[in-house]
Short mmCIF file of C-alpha atoms and ligand atoms in Angstrom, two decimals:
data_model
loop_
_atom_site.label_atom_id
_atom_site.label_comp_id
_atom_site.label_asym_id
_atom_site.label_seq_id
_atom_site.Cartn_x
_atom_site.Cartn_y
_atom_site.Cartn_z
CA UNK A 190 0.00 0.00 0.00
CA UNK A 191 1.10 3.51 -0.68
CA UNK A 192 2.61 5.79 2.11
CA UNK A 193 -0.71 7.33 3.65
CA UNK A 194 0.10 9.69 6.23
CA UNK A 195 -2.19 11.00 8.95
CA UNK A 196 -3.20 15.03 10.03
CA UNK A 197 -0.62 16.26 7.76
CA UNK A 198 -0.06 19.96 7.78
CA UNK A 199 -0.68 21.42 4.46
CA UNK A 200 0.93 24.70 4.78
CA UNK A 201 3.87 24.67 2.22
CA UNK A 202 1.91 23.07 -0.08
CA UNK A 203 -0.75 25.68 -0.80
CA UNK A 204 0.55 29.13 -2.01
CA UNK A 205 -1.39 31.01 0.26
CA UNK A 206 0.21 29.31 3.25
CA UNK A 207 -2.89 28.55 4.96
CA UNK A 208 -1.94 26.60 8.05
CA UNK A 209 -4.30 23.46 7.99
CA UNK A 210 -4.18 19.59 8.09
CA UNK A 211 -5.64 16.96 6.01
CA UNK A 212 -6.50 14.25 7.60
CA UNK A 213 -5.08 11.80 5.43
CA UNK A 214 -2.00 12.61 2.51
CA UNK A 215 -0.36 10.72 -0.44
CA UNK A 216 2.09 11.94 -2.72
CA UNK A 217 1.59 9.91 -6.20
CA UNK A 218 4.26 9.79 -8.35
CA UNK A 219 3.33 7.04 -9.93
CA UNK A 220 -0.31 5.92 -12.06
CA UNK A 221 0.13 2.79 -10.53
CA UNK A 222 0.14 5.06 -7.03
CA UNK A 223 -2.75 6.99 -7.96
CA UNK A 224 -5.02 3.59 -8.35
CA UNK A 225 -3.99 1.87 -5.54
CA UNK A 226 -4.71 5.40 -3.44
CA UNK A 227 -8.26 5.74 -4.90
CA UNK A 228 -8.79 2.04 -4.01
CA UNK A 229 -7.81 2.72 -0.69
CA UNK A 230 -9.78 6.03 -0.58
CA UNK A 231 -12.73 4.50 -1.76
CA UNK A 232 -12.52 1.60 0.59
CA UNK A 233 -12.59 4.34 3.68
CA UNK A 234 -15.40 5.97 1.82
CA UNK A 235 -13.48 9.07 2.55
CA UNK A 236 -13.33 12.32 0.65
CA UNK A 237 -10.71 12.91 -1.93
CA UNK A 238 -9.15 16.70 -2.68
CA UNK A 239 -6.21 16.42 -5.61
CA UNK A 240 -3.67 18.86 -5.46
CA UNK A 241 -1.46 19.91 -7.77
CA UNK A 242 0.91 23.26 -7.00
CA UNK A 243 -1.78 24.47 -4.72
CA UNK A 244 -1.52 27.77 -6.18
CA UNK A 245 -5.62 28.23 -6.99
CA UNK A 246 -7.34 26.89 -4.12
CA UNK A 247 -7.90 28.91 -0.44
CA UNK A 248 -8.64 26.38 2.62
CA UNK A 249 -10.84 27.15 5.23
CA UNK A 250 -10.32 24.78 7.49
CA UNK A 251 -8.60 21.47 7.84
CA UNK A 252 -9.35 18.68 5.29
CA UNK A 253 -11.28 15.60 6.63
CA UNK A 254 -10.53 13.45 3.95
CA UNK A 255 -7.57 12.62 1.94
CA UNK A 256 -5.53 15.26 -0.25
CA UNK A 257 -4.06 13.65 -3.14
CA UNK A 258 -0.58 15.35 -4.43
CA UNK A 259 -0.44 14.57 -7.85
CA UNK A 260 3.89 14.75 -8.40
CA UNK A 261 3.62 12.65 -11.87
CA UNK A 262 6.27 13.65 -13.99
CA UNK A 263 7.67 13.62 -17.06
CA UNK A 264 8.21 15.54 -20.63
CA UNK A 265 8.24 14.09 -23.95
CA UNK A 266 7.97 14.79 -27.40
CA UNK A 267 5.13 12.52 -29.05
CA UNK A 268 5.59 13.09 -32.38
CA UNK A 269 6.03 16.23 -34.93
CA UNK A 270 4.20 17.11 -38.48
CA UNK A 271 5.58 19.64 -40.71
CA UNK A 272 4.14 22.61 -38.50
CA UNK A 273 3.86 21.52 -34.99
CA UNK A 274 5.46 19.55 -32.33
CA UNK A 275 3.49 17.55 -30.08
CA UNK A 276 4.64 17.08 -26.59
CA UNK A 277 3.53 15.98 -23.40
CA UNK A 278 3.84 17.00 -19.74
CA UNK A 279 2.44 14.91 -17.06
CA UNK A 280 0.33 16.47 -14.71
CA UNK A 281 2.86 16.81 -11.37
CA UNK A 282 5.28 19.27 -13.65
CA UNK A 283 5.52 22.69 -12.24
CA UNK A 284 4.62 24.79 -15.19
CA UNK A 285 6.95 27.63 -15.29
CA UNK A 286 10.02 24.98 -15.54
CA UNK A 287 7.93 23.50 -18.26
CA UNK A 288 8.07 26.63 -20.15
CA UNK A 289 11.53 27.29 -20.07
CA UNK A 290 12.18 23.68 -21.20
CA UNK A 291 9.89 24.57 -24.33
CA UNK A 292 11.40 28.17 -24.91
CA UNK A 293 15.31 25.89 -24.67
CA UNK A 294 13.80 23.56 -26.80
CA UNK A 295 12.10 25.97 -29.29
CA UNK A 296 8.70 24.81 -29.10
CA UNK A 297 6.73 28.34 -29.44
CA UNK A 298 3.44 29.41 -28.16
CA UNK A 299 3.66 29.06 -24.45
CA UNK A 300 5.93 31.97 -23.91
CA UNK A 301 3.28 34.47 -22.61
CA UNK A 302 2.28 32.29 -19.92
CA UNK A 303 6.03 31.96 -18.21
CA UNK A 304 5.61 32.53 -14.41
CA UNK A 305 2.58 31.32 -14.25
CA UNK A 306 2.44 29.40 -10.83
CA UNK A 307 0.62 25.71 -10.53
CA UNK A 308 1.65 22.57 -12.35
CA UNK A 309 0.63 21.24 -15.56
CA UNK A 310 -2.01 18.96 -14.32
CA UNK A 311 -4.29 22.65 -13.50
CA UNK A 312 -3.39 24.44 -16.58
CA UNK A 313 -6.09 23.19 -18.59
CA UNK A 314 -8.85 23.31 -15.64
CA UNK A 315 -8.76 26.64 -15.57
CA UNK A 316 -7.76 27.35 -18.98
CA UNK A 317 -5.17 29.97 -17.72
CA UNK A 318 -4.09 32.55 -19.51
CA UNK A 319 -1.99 35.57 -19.64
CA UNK A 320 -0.87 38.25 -22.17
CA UNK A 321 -3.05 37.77 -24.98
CA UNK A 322 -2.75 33.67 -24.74
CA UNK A 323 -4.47 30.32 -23.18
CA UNK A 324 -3.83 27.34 -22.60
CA UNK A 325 -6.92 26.47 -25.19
CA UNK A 326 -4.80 27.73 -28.45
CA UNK A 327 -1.81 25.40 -27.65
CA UNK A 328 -4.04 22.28 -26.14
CA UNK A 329 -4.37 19.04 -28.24
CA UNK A 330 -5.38 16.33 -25.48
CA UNK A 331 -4.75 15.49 -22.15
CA UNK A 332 -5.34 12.02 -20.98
CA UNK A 333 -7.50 11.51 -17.19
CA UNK A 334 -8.40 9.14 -15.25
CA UNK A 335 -12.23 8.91 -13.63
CA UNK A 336 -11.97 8.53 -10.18
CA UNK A 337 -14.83 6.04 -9.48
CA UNK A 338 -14.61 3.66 -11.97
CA UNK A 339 -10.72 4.17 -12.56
CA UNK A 340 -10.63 4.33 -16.69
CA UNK A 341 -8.06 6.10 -18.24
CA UNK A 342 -10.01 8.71 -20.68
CA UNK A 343 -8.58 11.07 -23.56
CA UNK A 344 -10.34 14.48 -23.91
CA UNK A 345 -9.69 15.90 -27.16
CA UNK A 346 -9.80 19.55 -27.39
CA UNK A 347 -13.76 20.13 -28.22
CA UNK A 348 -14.12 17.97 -25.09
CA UNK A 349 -12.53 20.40 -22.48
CA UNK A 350 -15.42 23.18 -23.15
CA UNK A 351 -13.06 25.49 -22.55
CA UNK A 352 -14.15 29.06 -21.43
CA UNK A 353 -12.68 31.82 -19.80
CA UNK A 354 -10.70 30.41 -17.00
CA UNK A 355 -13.44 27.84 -17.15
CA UNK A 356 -13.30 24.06 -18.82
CA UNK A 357 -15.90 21.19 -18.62
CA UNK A 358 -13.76 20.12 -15.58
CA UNK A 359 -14.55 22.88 -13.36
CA UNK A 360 -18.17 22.45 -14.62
CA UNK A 361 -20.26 19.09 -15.04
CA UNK A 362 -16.95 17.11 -14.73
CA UNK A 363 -15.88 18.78 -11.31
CA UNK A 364 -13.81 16.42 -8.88
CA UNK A 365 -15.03 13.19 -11.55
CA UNK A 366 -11.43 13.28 -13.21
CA UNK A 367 -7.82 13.52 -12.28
CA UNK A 368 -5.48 14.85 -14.83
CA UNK A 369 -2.80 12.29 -15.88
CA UNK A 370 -0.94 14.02 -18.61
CA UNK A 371 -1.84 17.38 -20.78
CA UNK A 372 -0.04 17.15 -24.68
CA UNK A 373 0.66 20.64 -26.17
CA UNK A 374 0.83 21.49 -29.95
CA UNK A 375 3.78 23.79 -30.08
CA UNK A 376 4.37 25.52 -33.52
CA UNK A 377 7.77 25.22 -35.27
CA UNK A 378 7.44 28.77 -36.84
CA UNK A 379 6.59 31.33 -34.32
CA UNK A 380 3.91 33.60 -34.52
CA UNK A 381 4.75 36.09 -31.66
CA UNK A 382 2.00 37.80 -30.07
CA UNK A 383 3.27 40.92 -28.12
CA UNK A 384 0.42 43.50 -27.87
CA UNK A 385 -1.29 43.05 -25.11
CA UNK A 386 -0.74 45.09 -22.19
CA UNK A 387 2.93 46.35 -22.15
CA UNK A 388 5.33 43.49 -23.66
CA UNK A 389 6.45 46.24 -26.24
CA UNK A 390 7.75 48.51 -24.05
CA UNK A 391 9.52 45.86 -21.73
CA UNK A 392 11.10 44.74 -25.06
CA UNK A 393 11.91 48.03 -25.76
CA UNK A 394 13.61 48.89 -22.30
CA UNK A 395 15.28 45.79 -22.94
CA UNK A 396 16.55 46.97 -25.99
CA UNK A 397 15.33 44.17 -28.34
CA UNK A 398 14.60 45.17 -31.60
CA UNK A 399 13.70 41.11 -33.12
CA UNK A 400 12.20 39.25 -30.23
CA UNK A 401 12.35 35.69 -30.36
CA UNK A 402 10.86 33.44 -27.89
CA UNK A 403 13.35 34.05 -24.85
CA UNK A 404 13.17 37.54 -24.90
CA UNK A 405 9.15 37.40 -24.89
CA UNK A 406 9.28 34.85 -21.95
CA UNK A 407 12.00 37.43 -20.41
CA UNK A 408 9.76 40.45 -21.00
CA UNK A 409 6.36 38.44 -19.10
CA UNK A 410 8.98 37.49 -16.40
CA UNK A 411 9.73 41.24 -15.75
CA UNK A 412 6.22 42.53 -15.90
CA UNK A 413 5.15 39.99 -13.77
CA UNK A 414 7.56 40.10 -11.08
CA UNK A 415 7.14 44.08 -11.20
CA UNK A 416 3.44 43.49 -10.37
CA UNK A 417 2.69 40.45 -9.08
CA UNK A 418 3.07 39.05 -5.81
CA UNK A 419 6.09 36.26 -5.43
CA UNK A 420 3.80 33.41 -3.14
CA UNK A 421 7.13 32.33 -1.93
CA UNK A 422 7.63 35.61 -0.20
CA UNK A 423 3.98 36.49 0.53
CA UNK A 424 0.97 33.66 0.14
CA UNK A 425 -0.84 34.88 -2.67
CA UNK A 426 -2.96 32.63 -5.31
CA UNK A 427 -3.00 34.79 -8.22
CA UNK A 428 -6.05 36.41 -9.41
CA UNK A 429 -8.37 35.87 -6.37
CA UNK A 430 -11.59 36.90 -8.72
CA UNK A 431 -12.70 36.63 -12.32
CA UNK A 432 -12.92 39.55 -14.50
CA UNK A 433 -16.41 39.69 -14.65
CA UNK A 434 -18.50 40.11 -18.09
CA UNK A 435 -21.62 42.29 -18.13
CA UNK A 436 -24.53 43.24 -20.50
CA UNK A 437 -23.80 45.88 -22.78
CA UNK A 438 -26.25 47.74 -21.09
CA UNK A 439 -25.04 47.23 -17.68
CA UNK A 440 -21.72 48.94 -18.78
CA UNK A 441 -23.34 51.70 -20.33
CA UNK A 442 -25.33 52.44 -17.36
CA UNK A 443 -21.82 52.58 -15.37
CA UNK A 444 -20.20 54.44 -17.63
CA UNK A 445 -22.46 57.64 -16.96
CA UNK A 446 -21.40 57.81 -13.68
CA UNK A 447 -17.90 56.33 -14.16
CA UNK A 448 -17.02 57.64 -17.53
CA UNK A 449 -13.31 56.11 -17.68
CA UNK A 450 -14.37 52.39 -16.82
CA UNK A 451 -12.31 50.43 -18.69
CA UNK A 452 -13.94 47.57 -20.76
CA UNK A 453 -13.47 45.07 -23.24
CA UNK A 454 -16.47 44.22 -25.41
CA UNK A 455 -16.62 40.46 -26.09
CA UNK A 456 -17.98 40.51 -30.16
CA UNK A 457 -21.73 39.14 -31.35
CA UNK A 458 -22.77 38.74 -27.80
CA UNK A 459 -23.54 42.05 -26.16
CA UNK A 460 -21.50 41.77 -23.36
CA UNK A 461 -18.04 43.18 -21.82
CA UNK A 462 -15.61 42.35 -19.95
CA UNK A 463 -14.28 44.63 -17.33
CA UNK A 464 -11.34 44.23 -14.98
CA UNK A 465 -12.10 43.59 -11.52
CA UNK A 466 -8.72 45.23 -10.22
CA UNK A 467 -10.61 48.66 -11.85
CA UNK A 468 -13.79 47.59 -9.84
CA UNK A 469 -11.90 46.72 -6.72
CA UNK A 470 -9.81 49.55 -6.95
CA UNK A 471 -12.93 51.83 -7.21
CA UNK A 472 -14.31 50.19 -4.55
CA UNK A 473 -11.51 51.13 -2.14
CA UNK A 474 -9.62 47.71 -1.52
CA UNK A 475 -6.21 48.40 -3.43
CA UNK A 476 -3.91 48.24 -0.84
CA UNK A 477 -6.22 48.08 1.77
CA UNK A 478 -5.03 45.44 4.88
CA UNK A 479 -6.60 44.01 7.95
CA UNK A 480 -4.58 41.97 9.96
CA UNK A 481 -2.88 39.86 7.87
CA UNK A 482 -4.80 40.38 4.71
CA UNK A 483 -4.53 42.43 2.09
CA UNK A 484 -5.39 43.54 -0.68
CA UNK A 485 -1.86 43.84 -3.31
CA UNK A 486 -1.05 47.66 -3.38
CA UNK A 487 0.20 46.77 -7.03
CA UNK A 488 -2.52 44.49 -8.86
CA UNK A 489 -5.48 44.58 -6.88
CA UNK A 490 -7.01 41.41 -7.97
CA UNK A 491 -4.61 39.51 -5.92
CA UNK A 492 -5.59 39.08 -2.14
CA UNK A 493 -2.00 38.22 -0.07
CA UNK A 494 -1.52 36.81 3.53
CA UNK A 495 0.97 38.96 5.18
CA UNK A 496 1.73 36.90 7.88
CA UNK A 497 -0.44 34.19 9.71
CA UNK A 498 -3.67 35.27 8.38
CA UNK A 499 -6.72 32.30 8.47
CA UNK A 500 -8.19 31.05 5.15
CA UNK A 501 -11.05 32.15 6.90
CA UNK A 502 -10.17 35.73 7.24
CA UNK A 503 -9.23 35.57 3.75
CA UNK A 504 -12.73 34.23 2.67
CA UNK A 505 -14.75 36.98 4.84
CA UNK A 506 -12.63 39.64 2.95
CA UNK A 507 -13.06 38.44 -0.23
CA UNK A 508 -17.11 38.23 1.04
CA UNK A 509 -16.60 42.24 1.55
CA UNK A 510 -14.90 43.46 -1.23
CA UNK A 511 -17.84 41.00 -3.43
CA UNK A 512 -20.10 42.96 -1.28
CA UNK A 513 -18.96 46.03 -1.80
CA UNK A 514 -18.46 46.17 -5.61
CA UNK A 515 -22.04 44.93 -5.80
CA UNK A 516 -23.43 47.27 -3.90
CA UNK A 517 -21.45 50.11 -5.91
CA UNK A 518 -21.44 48.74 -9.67
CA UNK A 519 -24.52 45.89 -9.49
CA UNK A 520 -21.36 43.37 -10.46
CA UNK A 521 -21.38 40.10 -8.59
CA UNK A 522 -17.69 39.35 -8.64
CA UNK A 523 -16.81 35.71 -9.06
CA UNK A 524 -13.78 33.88 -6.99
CA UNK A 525 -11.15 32.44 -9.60
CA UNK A 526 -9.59 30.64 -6.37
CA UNK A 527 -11.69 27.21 -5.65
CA UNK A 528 -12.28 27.22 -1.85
CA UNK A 529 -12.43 24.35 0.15
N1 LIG B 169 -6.32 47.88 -13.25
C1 LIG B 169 -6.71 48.87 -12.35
N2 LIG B 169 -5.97 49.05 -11.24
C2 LIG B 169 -4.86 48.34 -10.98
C3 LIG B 169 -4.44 47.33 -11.88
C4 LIG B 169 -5.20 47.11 -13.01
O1 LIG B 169 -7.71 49.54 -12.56
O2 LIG B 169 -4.23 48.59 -9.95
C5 LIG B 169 -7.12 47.67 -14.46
C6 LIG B 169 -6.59 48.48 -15.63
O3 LIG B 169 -7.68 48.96 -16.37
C7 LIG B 169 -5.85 47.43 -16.44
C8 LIG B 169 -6.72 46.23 -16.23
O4 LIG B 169 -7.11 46.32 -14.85
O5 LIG B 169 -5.76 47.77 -17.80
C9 LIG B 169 -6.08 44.90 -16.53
O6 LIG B 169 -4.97 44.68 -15.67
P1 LIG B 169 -3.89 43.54 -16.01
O7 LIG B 169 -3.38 43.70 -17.40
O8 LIG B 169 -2.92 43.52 -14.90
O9 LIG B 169 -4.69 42.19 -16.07
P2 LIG B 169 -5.93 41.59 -15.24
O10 LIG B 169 -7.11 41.59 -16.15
O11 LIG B 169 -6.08 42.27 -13.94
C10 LIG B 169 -5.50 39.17 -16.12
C11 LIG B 169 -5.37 37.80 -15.55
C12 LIG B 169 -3.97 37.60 -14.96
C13 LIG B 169 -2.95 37.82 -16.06
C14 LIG B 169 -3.15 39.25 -16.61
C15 LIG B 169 -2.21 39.55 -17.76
C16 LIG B 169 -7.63 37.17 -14.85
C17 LIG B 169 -8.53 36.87 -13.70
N3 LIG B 169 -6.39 37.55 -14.53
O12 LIG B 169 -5.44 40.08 -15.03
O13 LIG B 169 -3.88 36.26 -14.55
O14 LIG B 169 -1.63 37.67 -15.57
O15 LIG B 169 -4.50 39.40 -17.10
O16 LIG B 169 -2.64 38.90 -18.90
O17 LIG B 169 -8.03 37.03 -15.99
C18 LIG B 169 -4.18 34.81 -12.69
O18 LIG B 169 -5.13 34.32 -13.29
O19 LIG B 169 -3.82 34.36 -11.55
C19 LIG B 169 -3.47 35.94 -13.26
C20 LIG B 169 -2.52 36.59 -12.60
#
């Protein structure tokens, strides 16, 4: 039988540093581990969290059940046409290193989303996404397993219904699957994609006049560290919230009394997007702290734990500044993080 261990603290594996215990643990680093653990798990008839970086979720309160750390790894090129290659990344890889292995390697596409904590496994749950690209237009399959009846399942792309930070995983298949493996298609020719927000300039300051894939991944690094939050020196999990999308109308309406919102419109469906850090900002959170949480005095979409703070406190904040931006903008902001 695998290594089960009992009330194991959780802190250093969740990025906000939240200071609970599950009450049962296995680290899987094999398939073979990961069936033998749901056999077990299923045996106890106790509940079953999977963890990858633990960079998305915010606990609450201890775990009774058993968390799952899903440390499967491996990289490996599948196969190559004339325009793409095709490789692989089990789930356990931590997704940054898996970048800079492509970006080495020159596998192009993936470059905007260096930094980017969490492992593989995640990526394609939440479809992240940074700088103009998602995980969506470089996804070919991943491979999962179901976690009752323990078959090992291939989701092509059309199966992942993916969405804005949203797949069919976080949706109708919630907690039904366990990502084994995620293959990329990763273009031989780049097509670079440096407009969104300011890439230019940081490739400018750098002095790069051709970028090529390194100095792309180089100029994301820099913006990000500039703005975001390093969870290894204060617990952070990204984006807390979603940016929401509204009605047309809604945003109309809220830009006569706010005529600078910001907004994106999202084309044949009559609805924007907005960014919540504008909303949150508005609202009065950016920088705001209590105790030890805050509100990131640089990105205000990103809630941080200063210190010891509880996942609870961290919940009941996120409760007021949802509260708040509701009460000013008729937005109900939605949590990015998953809670548990
Ligand atoms: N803004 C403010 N005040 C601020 C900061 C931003 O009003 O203090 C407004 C500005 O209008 C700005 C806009 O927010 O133009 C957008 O800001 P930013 O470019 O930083 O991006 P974001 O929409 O806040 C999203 C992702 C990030 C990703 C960035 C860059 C979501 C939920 N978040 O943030 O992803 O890095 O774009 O592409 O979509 C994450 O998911 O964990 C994450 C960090």
């Amino acid at each position: 039988m695998e290594h089960i261990q009992s009330f194991f603290s959780l802190t250093r594996l969740n990025s906000f540093g939240i200071d609970v215990k599950a009450k049962y643990f296995c680290k899987a680093n094999a398939i073979d581990n990961i069936l033998s653990v749901l056999d077990w798990q299923q045996k106890q008839q106790t509940p079953l969290l999977v963890l990858g970086g633990g960079s998305n979720v915010l606990f609450t309160k201890d775990f009774d059940g058993l968390v799952l750390q899903n440390a499967l790894k491996g990289i490996t090129l599948e196969k190559e046409d004339d325009t793409y290659y095709y490789v692989k990344a089990m789930a356990g890889e931590n997704w940054h290193e898996f970048v800079c292995y492509c970006v080495e390697q020159q596998y192009q596409g993936i470059e905007n989303l260096s930094l980017i904590p969490g492992n593989v496994g995640a990526s394609p749950m939440q479809n992240i996404g940074a700088y103009g690209v998602e995980i969506k237009d470089v996804f070919e399959s991943l491979e999962a397993i179901h976690v009752q009846d323990k078959h090992i399942q291939v989701f092509q792309h059309a199966d992942c219904q993916f969405g804005y930070r949203d797949s069919i995983f976080k949706n109708a298949l919630r907690n039904q699957y366990i990502i084994l493996s995620v293959t990329f298609k990763l273009r031989k020719q780049p097509i670079y994609n440096t407009s969104y927000g300011n890439i230019e300039q940081a490739l400018e300051q750098m002095k790069v006049t051709t970028p090529d894939m390194a100095s792309i991944a180089k100029a994301v690094i820099q913006i990000r560290q500039q703005k975001l939050p390093d969870p290894k020196v204060l617990g952070n999990a990204g984006s807390f919230f979603k940016n929401p999308i509204i009605p047309d109308q809604l945003f109309e309406a809220i830009k006569l009394k706010y005529p600078q919102i910001p907004g994106f419109p999202i084309s044949q469906t009559n609805t924007t997007k907005v960014p919540a850090a504008w909303l949150i900002e508005q609202a009065g959170f950016k920088g705001f702290r209590l105790g030890d949480v805050g509100c990131y005095p640089l990105q205000p979409l990103v809630l941080v734990n200063y210190g010891n703070a509880s996942g609870e406190a961290i919940y009941a904040f996120s409760s007021n500044i949802i509260e708040r931006v509701a009460k000013e903008f008729n937005i109900e902001l939605e949590r990015e993080v998953n809670i548990y």
